[in-house]
Coordinates of C-alpha atoms in Angstrom, one line a residue:
X14 CA -23.0 -6.7 -16.4
X15 CA -23.3 -9.5 -14.0
X16 CA -20.7 -10.8 -11.6
X17 CA -19.9 -14.2 -10.3
X18 CA -20.2 -13.3 -6.6
X19 CA -17.8 -15.9 -5.4
X20 CA -16.2 -14.9 -2.0
X21 CA -13.2 -17.0 -2.7
X22 CA -10.8 -14.3 -2.0
X23 CA -12.2 -13.5 1.4
X24 CA -10.0 -15.2 3.8
X25 CA -11.8 -17.9 5.7
X26 CA -10.3 -19.8 8.6
X27 CA -11.4 -23.3 9.6
X28 CA -11.6 -22.9 13.4
X29 CA -13.5 -25.2 15.7
X30 CA -14.0 -23.3 18.9
X31 CA -11.6 -20.8 20.5
X32 CA -11.2 -21.9 24.0
X33 CA -8.4 -20.5 26.1
X34 CA -5.7 -18.8 24.2
X35 CA -2.4 -17.7 25.8
X36 CA 0.7 -16.1 24.6
X37 CA 3.9 -18.2 24.3
X38 CA 2.1 -21.5 23.6
X39 CA 4.7 -22.7 21.0
X40 CA 7.5 -20.1 21.7
X41 CA 9.9 -22.6 23.2
X42 CA 10.8 -24.1 19.8
X43 CA 10.7 -20.9 17.8
X44 CA 13.6 -18.6 17.0
X45 CA 13.8 -15.2 18.7
X46 CA 13.3 -12.9 15.8
X47 CA 11.0 -10.2 14.4
X48 CA 8.6 -11.7 11.9
X49 CA 6.3 -8.9 10.9
X50 CA 3.4 -10.9 9.5
X51 CA 1.8 -9.3 6.4
X52 CA -0.5 -11.9 4.8
X53 CA -2.6 -14.9 5.7
X54 CA -3.8 -17.9 3.6
X55 CA -6.2 -20.7 4.5
X56 CA -6.3 -24.3 3.4
X57 CA -9.7 -25.5 2.4
X58 CA -9.3 -29.0 3.7
X59 CA -7.6 -28.5 7.1
X60 CA -8.0 -26.2 10.0
X61 CA -4.7 -24.5 9.5
X62 CA -3.5 -21.3 7.9
X63 CA -0.2 -20.0 6.6
X64 CA 1.3 -16.6 7.6
X65 CA 3.8 -14.8 5.4
X66 CA 6.4 -13.1 7.6
X67 CA 8.0 -10.1 5.9
X68 CA 11.0 -9.3 8.1
X69 CA 12.5 -12.8 8.5
X70 CA 11.3 -14.4 5.3
X71 CA 9.5 -17.3 6.9
X72 CA 6.1 -19.0 6.6
X73 CA 4.4 -19.8 9.9
X74 CA 1.8 -22.6 9.9
X75 CA -0.8 -22.0 12.7
X76 CA -3.2 -24.5 14.1
X77 CA -6.1 -22.5 15.5
X78 CA -7.5 -25.5 17.3
X79 CA -4.3 -25.9 19.3
X80 CA -3.8 -22.2 19.4
X81 CA -0.2 -22.4 18.4
X82 CA 2.4 -22.2 15.6
X83 CA 3.1 -25.8 14.6
X84 CA 5.9 -25.0 12.0
X85 CA 8.0 -22.1 10.9
X86 CA 10.1 -22.5 7.7
X87 CA 12.6 -20.1 6.0
X88 CA 11.3 -19.5 2.5
X89 CA 12.9 -16.3 1.2
X90 CA 14.2 -12.8 2.1
X91 CA 11.3 -10.4 2.5
X92 CA 7.9 -12.1 2.0
X93 CA 5.0 -9.9 1.0
X94 CA 2.0 -12.1 0.2
X95 CA 0.8 -15.7 0.4
X96 CA -2.2 -17.5 -1.1
X97 CA -3.4 -21.1 -1.4
X98 CA -3.2 -22.3 -5.0
X99 CA -6.8 -23.4 -5.5
X100 CA -7.8 -26.6 -3.6
X101 CA -4.3 -27.9 -3.4
X102 CA -1.7 -28.1 -0.5
X103 CA 0.4 -25.6 -2.4
X104 CA 1.2 -22.0 -1.5
X105 CA 2.1 -19.2 -3.8
X106 CA 4.4 -16.7 -2.0
X107 CA 5.9 -13.4 -3.2
X108 CA 9.3 -12.4 -2.1
X109 CA 9.7 -8.6 -2.5
X110 CA 13.5 -8.5 -2.0
X111 CA 14.4 -11.6 -4.0
X112 CA 12.0 -10.6 -6.8
X113 CA 10.4 -14.0 -6.9
X114 CA 7.2 -16.0 -7.0
X115 CA 7.7 -19.1 -4.9
X116 CA 5.7 -22.3 -4.9
X117 CA 5.7 -24.1 -1.6
X118 CA 4.2 -27.6 -0.9
X119 CA 2.8 -28.1 2.5
X120 CA 2.2 -31.2 4.6
X121 CA 1.3 -31.5 8.3
X122 CA 5.0 -31.5 9.2
X123 CA 6.8 -29.9 6.3
X124 CA 7.0 -26.8 4.1
X125 CA 9.1 -27.5 1.0
X126 CA 10.0 -25.1 -1.8
X127 CA 9.0 -26.6 -5.1
X128 CA 10.0 -23.8 -7.6
X129 CA 11.1 -20.2 -7.8
X130 CA 10.2 -17.9 -10.6
X131 CA 11.9 -14.5 -11.2
X132 CA 9.2 -11.9 -11.8
X133 CA 9.3 -8.1 -12.2
X134 CA 11.1 -6.5 -9.3
X135 CA 9.4 -5.9 -6.0
X136 CA 6.4 -8.2 -6.1
X137 CA 4.0 -7.4 -3.3
X138 CA 0.8 -9.4 -4.0
X139 CA -0.4 -12.4 -5.9
X140 CA -3.9 -13.6 -6.9
X141 CA -5.1 -16.6 -9.0
X142 CA -8.1 -17.3 -11.2
X143 CA -10.9 -19.6 -10.2
X144 CA -9.5 -22.5 -12.2
X145 CA -6.1 -22.2 -10.5
X146 CA -4.3 -22.1 -13.9
X147 CA -3.0 -18.5 -13.8
X148 CA -1.4 -16.3 -11.2
X149 CA -1.3 -12.5 -11.3
X150 CA 1.7 -10.8 -9.5
X151 CA 1.7 -7.1 -8.8
X152 CA 5.2 -5.6 -8.5
X153 CA 5.3 -2.3 -6.6
X154 CA 8.3 -0.2 -7.7
X155 CA 8.5 -1.6 -11.3
X156 CA 4.8 -0.9 -11.8
X157 CA 4.1 -4.2 -13.5
X158 CA 1.6 -7.0 -13.3
X159 CA 3.0 -10.3 -14.4
X160 CA 0.7 -13.0 -15.7
X161 CA 2.0 -16.5 -14.9
X162 CA 0.7 -19.7 -16.6
X163 CA 0.9 -22.0 -13.6
X164 CA 0.6 -25.2 -15.7
X165 CA 3.5 -24.1 -17.9
X166 CA 5.6 -23.1 -14.9
X167 CA 5.3 -26.5 -13.3
X168 CA 6.0 -28.2 -16.6
X169 CA 8.8 -25.8 -17.7
X170 CA 11.7 -27.8 -16.4
X171 CA 14.8 -25.6 -16.6
X172 CA 13.1 -22.8 -18.6
X173 CA 10.7 -21.3 -16.1
X174 CA 10.6 -17.8 -17.6
X175 CA 8.4 -19.2 -20.4
X176 CA 5.7 -19.4 -17.8
X177 CA 5.4 -15.6 -17.8
X178 CA 2.9 -14.9 -20.6
X179 CA 2.7 -11.2 -20.2
X180 CA 4.1 -8.3 -18.2
X181 CA 1.7 -5.3 -18.2
X182 CA 3.2 -1.9 -17.3
X183 CA 1.1 0.6 -15.3
X184 CA 1.5 4.3 -14.8
X185 CA 1.3 3.8 -11.0
X186 CA 2.6 1.4 -8.3
X187 CA 0.2 -1.5 -7.8
X188 CA -0.6 -3.5 -4.7
X189 CA -4.1 -4.7 -4.0
X190 CA -5.7 -6.8 -6.7
X191 CA -9.1 -8.4 -7.3
X192 CA -10.0 -11.1 -9.8
X193 CA -13.4 -10.5 -11.4
X194 CA -15.5 -12.9 -13.4
X195 CA -17.7 -10.7 -15.6
X196 CA -20.4 -11.4 -18.2
X197 CA -19.8 -9.1 -21.1
X198 CA -23.1 -7.6 -22.0
X199 CA -21.6 -6.2 -25.2
X200 CA -20.9 -9.6 -26.6
X201 CA -23.1 -11.0 -29.3
X202 CA -24.5 -13.8 -27.1
X203 CA -23.6 -12.9 -23.5
X204 CA -23.7 -16.0 -21.3
X205 CA -23.4 -16.2 -17.5
X206 CA -21.7 -19.7 -18.0
X207 CA -18.8 -18.1 -19.9
X208 CA -17.8 -15.0 -17.9
X209 CA -14.8 -12.9 -19.0
X210 CA -12.0 -12.5 -16.6
X211 CA -11.0 -9.0 -15.5
X212 CA -8.3 -8.0 -13.0
X213 CA -8.8 -4.9 -10.9
X214 CA -5.6 -3.3 -9.6
X215 CA -5.4 -0.5 -7.0
X216 CA -2.7 2.2 -6.6
X217 CA -0.5 1.4 -3.6
X218 CA 0.0 5.0 -2.7
X219 CA -2.4 7.3 -4.5
X220 CA -5.8 7.5 -6.2
X221 CA -5.7 5.3 -9.3
X222 CA -7.6 2.1 -10.3
X223 CA -6.9 0.0 -13.3
X224 CA -9.1 -2.6 -15.0
X225 CA -7.0 -5.1 -17.0
X226 CA -8.0 -7.8 -19.4
X227 CA -5.6 -10.6 -18.6
X228 CA -6.4 -12.6 -21.7
X229 CA -5.4 -9.9 -24.1
X230 CA -3.0 -8.0 -21.8
X231 CA -4.9 -4.8 -22.5
X232 CA -5.5 -2.1 -19.9
X233 CA -9.2 -1.4 -20.3
X234 CA -9.2 1.8 -18.2
X235 CA -7.3 3.7 -15.6
X236 CA -9.4 6.1 -13.5
X237 CA -8.8 8.2 -10.4
X238 CA -11.0 8.5 -7.3
X239 CA -10.6 10.8 -4.3
X240 CA -8.7 8.2 -2.3
X241 CA -5.3 7.1 -1.2
X242 CA -3.9 4.2 0.9
X243 CA -6.3 1.7 -0.6
X244 CA -5.6 -1.3 1.6
X245 CA -8.8 -3.3 1.3
X246 CA -10.4 -4.4 -2.0
X247 CA -13.3 -6.8 -1.9
X248 CA -16.5 -7.8 -3.6
X249 CA -19.7 -7.3 -1.7
X250 CA -21.1 -10.7 -0.7
X251 CA -24.6 -10.1 -1.9
X252 CA -24.5 -7.1 -4.2
X253 CA -22.7 -6.2 -7.5
X254 CA -20.5 -3.8 -5.8
X255 CA -16.8 -3.2 -5.3
X256 CA -15.9 -2.2 -1.7
X257 CA -12.7 -0.3 -0.9
X258 CA -11.2 0.8 2.4
X259 CA -9.2 3.9 2.0
X260 CA -8.5 7.5 3.2
X261 CA -9.4 10.9 1.8
X262 CA -7.0 13.8 2.2
X263 CA -8.7 17.2 1.5
X264 CA -6.6 19.8 -0.1
X265 CA -9.2 22.4 0.8
X266 CA -9.1 21.7 4.6
X267 CA -6.3 23.0 6.8
X268 CA -4.4 21.3 9.6
X269 CA -6.2 23.4 12.2
X270 CA -7.6 21.9 15.4
X271 CA -11.2 22.2 14.1
X272 CA -10.4 20.6 10.7
X273 CA -8.6 17.7 12.3
X274 CA -11.2 17.3 15.1
X275 CA -14.2 17.1 12.7
X276 CA -12.4 14.9 10.2
X277 CA -12.4 17.5 7.5
X278 CA -8.7 17.1 6.9
X279 CA -8.3 13.4 6.8
X280 CA -11.3 11.0 6.4
X281 CA -11.3 7.2 6.8
X282 CA -14.0 5.4 4.8
X283 CA -15.4 2.4 3.2
X284 CA -16.4 3.2 -0.4
X285 CA -19.1 1.2 -2.3
X286 CA -18.9 1.4 -6.1
X287 CA -21.2 -0.2 -8.6
X288 CA -19.3 -2.9 -10.5
X289 CA -21.0 -1.9 -13.7
X290 CA -19.4 1.6 -13.3
X291 CA -16.0 0.1 -12.5
X292 CA -16.0 -2.0 -15.7
X293 CA -17.4 0.6 -18.0
X294 CA -14.4 2.8 -19.0
X295 CA -16.8 5.7 -19.8
X296 CA -18.8 5.6 -16.5
X297 CA -18.4 8.1 -13.7
X298 CA -17.1 6.1 -10.7
X299 CA -18.5 8.5 -8.2
X300 CA -22.0 9.0 -9.6
X301 CA -23.4 6.0 -7.8
X302 CA -20.7 5.4 -5.2
X303 CA -21.5 5.6 -1.5
X304 CA -19.2 6.5 1.4
X305 CA -19.5 5.1 4.9
X306 CA -17.4 7.1 7.3
X307 CA -15.4 5.4 10.0
X308 CA -15.1 7.1 13.3
X309 CA -16.0 10.7 14.2
X310 CA -15.0 13.5 16.5
X311 CA -13.4 12.3 19.8
X312 CA -12.8 8.9 18.3
X313 CA -11.2 8.9 14.8
X314 CA -10.5 5.7 12.9
X315 CA -7.0 6.1 11.5
X316 CA -5.7 4.0 8.7
X317 CA -8.4 1.5 7.7
X318 CA -6.9 -1.6 6.1
X319 CA -8.2 -5.2 5.6
X320 CA -11.8 -6.0 6.1
X321 CA -14.4 -8.8 5.7
X322 CA -18.1 -8.9 5.1
X323 CA -20.6 -11.5 6.1
X324 CA -23.7 -12.0 3.9
X325 CA -25.9 -10.9 6.7
X326 CA -24.3 -7.5 6.6
X327 CA -21.8 -7.8 9.5
X328 CA -18.6 -6.1 8.5
X329 CA -15.3 -6.0 10.3
X330 CA -12.6 -3.5 9.4
X331 CA -9.2 -3.3 11.0
X332 CA -7.9 0.1 11.9
X333 CA -4.1 -0.1 11.6
X334 CA -3.6 3.3 13.1
X335 CA -5.6 2.9 16.3
X336 CA -5.0 -0.9 16.8
X337 CA -8.7 -1.8 16.7
X338 CA -11.3 -4.0 14.9
X339 CA -14.4 -2.0 14.2
X340 CA -17.7 -3.6 13.4
X341 CA -20.8 -2.6 11.3
X342 CA -24.1 -4.4 11.4
X343 CA -26.7 -5.0 8.7
X344 CA -28.3 -1.6 9.4
X345 CA -25.0 0.1 8.5
X346 CA -24.5 1.1 12.2
X347 CA -20.9 1.1 13.4
X348 CA -20.8 0.0 17.0
X349 CA -18.4 -2.3 18.6
X350 CA -14.7 -1.7 18.7
X351 CA -12.2 -4.1 20.0
X352 CA -8.6 -3.4 20.9
X353 CA -6.0 -5.5 19.2
X354 CA -2.2 -5.4 19.3
X355 CA 0.2 -3.2 17.2
X356 CA -0.6 -2.3 13.6
X357 CA -3.3 -4.8 12.6
X358 CA -3.4 -5.1 8.8
X359 CA -5.7 -8.0 7.9
X360 CA -8.8 -9.7 9.3
X361 CA -10.6 -13.0 8.7
X362 CA -13.9 -14.6 9.8
X363 CA -14.2 -18.3 10.6
X364 CA -16.7 -20.5 8.7
X365 CA -19.1 -20.5 11.7
X366 CA -19.2 -16.7 11.4
X367 CA -18.6 -16.3 15.2
X368 CA -15.0 -15.4 15.4
X369 CA -12.7 -12.9 13.7
X370 CA -8.9 -13.3 13.5
X371 CA -6.8 -10.1 13.2
X372 CA -3.2 -10.2 12.0
X373 CA -1.1 -7.7 14.0
X374 CA 1.9 -6.9 11.9
X375 CA 4.1 -5.0 14.4
X376 CA 3.5 -7.3 17.3
X377 CA 3.9 -10.6 15.6
X378 CA 0.5 -11.9 16.8
X379 CA -3.1 -12.8 15.9
X380 CA -5.9 -11.4 18.0
X381 CA -9.0 -13.6 18.2
X382 CA -12.3 -11.7 18.6
X383 CA -15.7 -13.2 19.4
X384 CA -18.1 -11.2 17.3
X385 CA -21.0 -11.6 19.6
X386 CA -20.3 -8.9 22.1
X387 CA -17.8 -8.3 20.6
X388 CA -15.0 -9.3 23.0
X389 CA -11.3 -10.1 22.7
X390 CA -11.0 -13.9 23.4
X391 CA -7.2 -14.0 23.3
X392 CA -4.0 -13.7 21.3
X393 CA -1.9 -16.2 19.4
X394 CA 1.8 -15.3 19.4
X395 CA 3.8 -16.1 16.3
X396 CA 7.0 -16.4 18.4
X397 CA 9.4 -14.7 20.7
X398 CA 10.9 -11.3 19.7
X399 CA 14.1 -9.5 20.6
X400 CA 14.2 -6.2 22.3
X401 CA 12.9 -3.3 20.3
X402 CA 15.6 -1.0 18.8
X403 CA 15.0 2.8 18.3
X404 CA 14.1 2.0 14.7
X405 CA 11.6 -0.5 15.8
X406 CA 10.0 1.8 18.3
X407 CA 10.0 4.6 15.7
X408 CA 8.2 2.3 13.2
X409 CA 5.4 1.7 15.7
X410 CA 5.1 5.5 16.3
X411 CA 5.2 6.2 12.6
X412 CA 2.2 3.9 12.0
X413 CA 0.2 5.1 15.1
X414 CA -2.8 7.3 14.6
X415 CA -2.7 7.9 18.3
X416 CA -0.1 10.6 17.7
X417 CA -2.8 12.7 16.1
X418 CA -5.7 14.4 17.8
X419 CA -8.6 11.9 18.3
X420 CA -6.7 9.2 16.3
X421 CA -7.7 10.5 12.8
X422 CA -4.4 9.7 11.0
X423 CA -0.8 8.6 11.4
X424 CA 2.4 9.7 9.8
X425 CA 1.9 6.8 7.4
X426 CA -1.5 8.2 6.3
X427 CA 0.2 10.8 4.1
X428 CA 3.6 9.2 3.8
X429 CA 2.3 5.7 2.8
X430 CA 5.0 3.2 3.4
X431 CA 7.2 6.1 4.2
X432 CA 6.7 7.4 0.6
X433 CA 4.1 9.9 -0.6
X434 CA 0.4 9.7 -1.5
X435 CA 1.1 12.3 -4.2
X436 CA -1.6 14.6 -2.9
X437 CA -1.7 18.2 -1.6
X438 CA -1.9 19.1 2.1
X439 CA -2.5 22.6 3.5
X440 CA -0.4 22.7 6.7
X441 CA 1.9 25.2 8.4
X442 CA 5.2 23.7 7.4
X443 CA 5.7 26.7 5.2
X444 CA 4.4 29.1 7.8
X445 CA 1.1 29.9 6.0
X446 CA -2.3 28.5 5.3
X447 CA -3.9 28.7 1.9
X448 CA -0.8 27.3 0.2
X449 CA -1.5 23.6 -0.2
X450 CA 1.7 21.7 -1.1
X451 CA 2.4 18.2 -2.3
X452 CA 3.3 15.6 0.4
X453 CA 7.0 14.8 0.0
X454 CA 8.4 11.4 0.3
X455 CA 10.3 10.6 3.4
X456 CA 12.4 7.9 1.7
X457 CA 16.0 8.8 1.6
X458 CA 15.7 12.0 3.6
X459 CA 18.5 11.2 6.1
X460 CA 21.1 13.3 4.2
X461 CA 18.9 15.9 2.6
X462 CA 18.6 18.7 5.1
X463 CA 17.0 21.3 5.3
X464 CA 13.4 20.0 5.4
X465 CA 10.0 21.0 4.0
X466 CA 9.3 22.8 0.8
X467 CA 10.9 26.1 1.8
X468 CA 13.7 24.5 3.9
X469 CA 12.2 25.9 7.1
X470 CA 13.5 23.2 9.4
X471 CA 17.3 22.7 9.7
X472 CA 17.0 19.2 11.3
X473 CA 14.7 16.3 10.8
X474 CA 13.8 16.3 14.5
X475 CA 12.6 19.9 14.2
X476 CA 10.4 18.8 11.3
X477 CA 9.1 15.8 13.2
X478 CA 8.2 17.8 16.3
X479 CA 6.4 20.5 14.2
X480 CA 4.5 17.9 12.2
X481 CA 3.0 16.1 15.2
X482 CA 2.2 19.3 17.0
X483 CA 0.9 21.4 14.1
X484 CA -0.2 19.1 11.2
X485 CA -1.5 16.2 13.4
X486 CA -2.7 18.5 16.3
X487 CA -1.2 15.8 18.7
X488 CA 0.3 16.0 22.1
X489 CA 4.0 17.0 22.2
X490 CA 6.5 14.2 21.7
X491 CA 8.9 13.3 24.3
X492 CA 12.6 13.5 23.5
X493 CA 12.8 9.7 23.2
X494 CA 9.8 9.5 20.9
X495 CA 11.3 12.2 18.6
X496 CA 14.6 10.3 18.5
X497 CA 12.8 7.0 17.7
X498 CA 10.8 8.5 14.9
X499 CA 13.9 10.2 13.5
X500 CA 15.8 6.8 13.6
X501 CA 13.0 5.1 11.7
X502 CA 12.6 7.8 9.1
X503 CA 16.4 7.9 8.5
X504 CA 16.3 4.1 8.0
X505 CA 14.1 4.5 4.9
X506 CA 16.0 4.1 1.7
X507 CA 15.2 6.2 -1.4
X508 CA 12.5 4.7 -3.7
X509 CA 14.1 2.3 -6.2
X510 CA 14.5 3.8 -9.7
X511 CA 11.9 2.9 -12.2
X512 CA 14.8 2.3 -14.6
X513 CA 15.3 2.1 -18.3
X514 CA 16.5 -0.7 -20.6
X515 CA 18.4 1.8 -22.7
X516 CA 21.6 2.3 -20.7
X517 CA 23.3 4.3 -23.5
X518 CA 20.4 6.8 -23.5
X519 CA 20.8 7.2 -19.7
X520 CA 24.6 7.8 -20.2
X521 CA 23.8 10.5 -22.8
X522 CA 21.2 12.0 -20.4
X523 CA 23.8 12.3 -17.7
X524 CA 25.8 14.5 -20.0
X525 CA 22.8 16.7 -20.7
X526 CA 22.0 16.9 -17.0
X527 CA 25.5 18.4 -16.4
X528 CA 25.4 20.6 -19.5
X529 CA 22.0 22.1 -18.3
X530 CA 23.6 22.8 -14.9
X531 CA 21.0 20.7 -13.2
X532 CA 23.7 19.7 -10.7
X533 CA 23.9 23.2 -9.3
X534 CA 20.7 22.5 -7.4
X535 CA 20.6 18.7 -7.5
X536 CA 24.2 17.8 -6.7
X537 CA 25.4 14.1 -6.5
X538 CA 25.4 11.9 -4.6
X539 CA 22.1 12.9 -2.9
X540 CA 21.1 15.0 -6.0
X541 CA 19.9 17.9 -3.8
X542 CA 21.4 20.9 -2.1
X543 CA 21.0 23.1 0.9
X544 CA 20.0 26.0 -1.3
X545 CA 16.7 27.8 -1.4
X546 CA 16.1 28.4 -5.1
X547 CA 13.7 30.6 -7.1
X548 CA 11.9 28.2 -9.4
X549 CA 10.2 30.8 -11.5
X550 CA 6.6 30.5 -10.3
X551 CA 4.9 31.4 -7.1
X552 CA 2.5 29.8 -4.6
X553 CA -0.7 31.5 -3.5
X554 CA 1.2 33.7 -1.0
X555 CA 3.8 34.8 -3.5
X556 CA 6.6 32.4 -2.4
X557 CA 8.8 31.4 -5.3
X558 CA 11.9 30.2 -3.5
X559 CA 11.9 26.5 -2.6
X560 CA 14.2 23.8 -1.2
X561 CA 15.2 21.5 -4.1
X562 CA 14.0 17.9 -3.3
X563 CA 16.4 15.0 -3.9
X564 CA 16.2 13.4 -7.3
X565 CA 17.0 9.9 -6.0
X566 CA 14.0 7.9 -6.9
X567 CA 12.5 10.9 -8.8
X568 CA 10.8 8.5 -11.3
X569 CA 8.6 7.3 -8.4
X570 CA 7.6 10.8 -7.2
X571 CA 5.1 12.2 -9.7
X572 CA 3.4 14.6 -9.8
X573 CA 6.2 17.3 -9.6
X574 CA 6.7 20.8 -8.2
X575 CA 5.2 22.1 -4.9
X576 CA 1.7 22.1 -6.2
X577 CA 1.9 19.0 -8.4
X578 CA 1.3 21.0 -11.6
X579 CA 3.6 18.7 -13.6
X580 CA 2.0 15.3 -14.0
X581 CA 5.2 13.6 -15.2
X582 CA 8.8 14.3 -16.1
X583 CA 8.0 15.0 -19.7
X584 CA 5.6 17.8 -19.0
X585 CA 8.0 19.2 -16.3
X586 CA 10.3 20.0 -19.2
X587 CA 8.0 20.5 -22.2
X588 CA 5.2 22.5 -20.6
X589 CA 7.1 24.2 -17.7
X590 CA 10.6 24.2 -19.2
X591 CA 12.0 23.7 -15.7
X592 CA 15.4 25.6 -15.6
X593 CA 16.3 24.6 -19.1
X594 CA 19.0 26.4 -21.0
X595 CA 18.0 26.7 -24.6
X596 CA 16.0 24.1 -26.5
X597 CA 16.2 20.3 -26.2
X598 CA 15.5 18.1 -29.1
X599 CA 13.0 15.2 -28.6
X600 CA 16.0 12.8 -28.5
X601 CA 17.8 14.9 -25.9
X602 CA 14.7 15.1 -23.8
X603 CA 14.2 11.4 -24.0
X604 CA 17.8 10.8 -22.9
X605 CA 17.5 13.2 -20.0
X606 CA 14.4 11.5 -18.8
X607 CA 16.2 8.1 -19.2
X608 CA 18.9 9.4 -16.9
X609 CA 16.4 10.6 -14.3
X610 CA 14.5 7.4 -14.4
X611 CA 17.7 5.6 -13.4
X612 CA 18.4 7.7 -10.3

């Protein structure tokens, strides 16, 4: 299979010189607010770029020549992505809270909303095909990719929903996507001039990759790789390879000082996978893949995220956990590191190839790095901010790999977006090693004491203190740091329910839930209890009594049980018959699952 190696989806900024950059250049005219920039888009015909601000729902237009924000416009509620629609002056923006795709027209002095389109709930990313005729929207919690006919949308008048040609459901929560133009070698007369479109979709939390055929709506394949927190997905600029930045959590390693120090517990990598293997449903993804390790003992590389690659082999990767940009040369030697500001998530290289621009999400800024050296040239502020609250300070700590020994990983490394990577981790939260247990979600834990699988910790602050000291092998937290982390974690709401369209089935399932006495351990409204319950099977050390986790958002928490032995809710009841009284018919089981999917 051959690939059109267009680097269209690598972010390129048109910047003519850097010069002197200072903070506060345009702050006088901007509102005092937290912005939390999460995505950057570049216009092909002007040296400006657009920033999607998550927390305040605005778009910032930045002029890199003038080193300032020239315009900030309220667009929505909680923006999650922004791209330029082809060669136009139109932006496509996703609003995660309003559940919309938004079209925005841009002029030198104005951002104007053209149209809004309701898409599947919680959209977090958008991509377009090369012709600019279709948009692909990934929705996180509803596990859906929406395919939008852009021509139909802009011609739809008062019936915009006709523009959504397909909604493809996935068995995982999607985020990163990549549009591929592929020559089908199995076709009768394969032609490089008529490539077939494929859409690659990565798991937002765990280890799955899906290949979708947008034209037919078929999911060609879903595979798993030893990975989680896949935050960068790019095509190699000169080779037929997929490149992924991600982390690897080993279930065989333990949270001892040695295993943390040597990177055995948590590894941060770039993975290179042959595209032919990605596109062949029967191929082994790992057979020809190559890992490049980021960081090492004494200097970990926690939480790799966005990255860019020049054709000459220079690669720049942002390390969200350590607040750095790390560089690799054409000889695959990782050398220069440059400090940025708080929680960098994306990076771009200018067309002259001399400067990199790093988006710092938790400090509302852009770091400008001269690659020769490399050296930090300066910082562009996106606007003034209010004082940090305990929740804000806790958010920074939660995403900081500096809490761990040598900076290998952050709280967010295992609890991606405060949720779970679905993997097993062997730490001392149950008082033993050799008993790997599934990483629990931290969403909605404020009212679910006690904590950990065996309910070992009576308060959340006790759990936090132990995790940083034991699991992360970090320095002891101060009382204020513990309080800030606790405030942030308690601010996280439960995962939204996956839901079901059959409300009557969910109502019948609620009656079955009660008749089966499920409420004895999972009591409303939190759907948990303070009990330690014998679940009928043991871990490696003989423990069979566990703390019932909350069932709020349980549809988003697969796999199930302490060791992840139940891959989904159906097998939890059919294969393991979890606490069932008597037999359930297939209809009753379906109703019970419908009820759980709505929690």
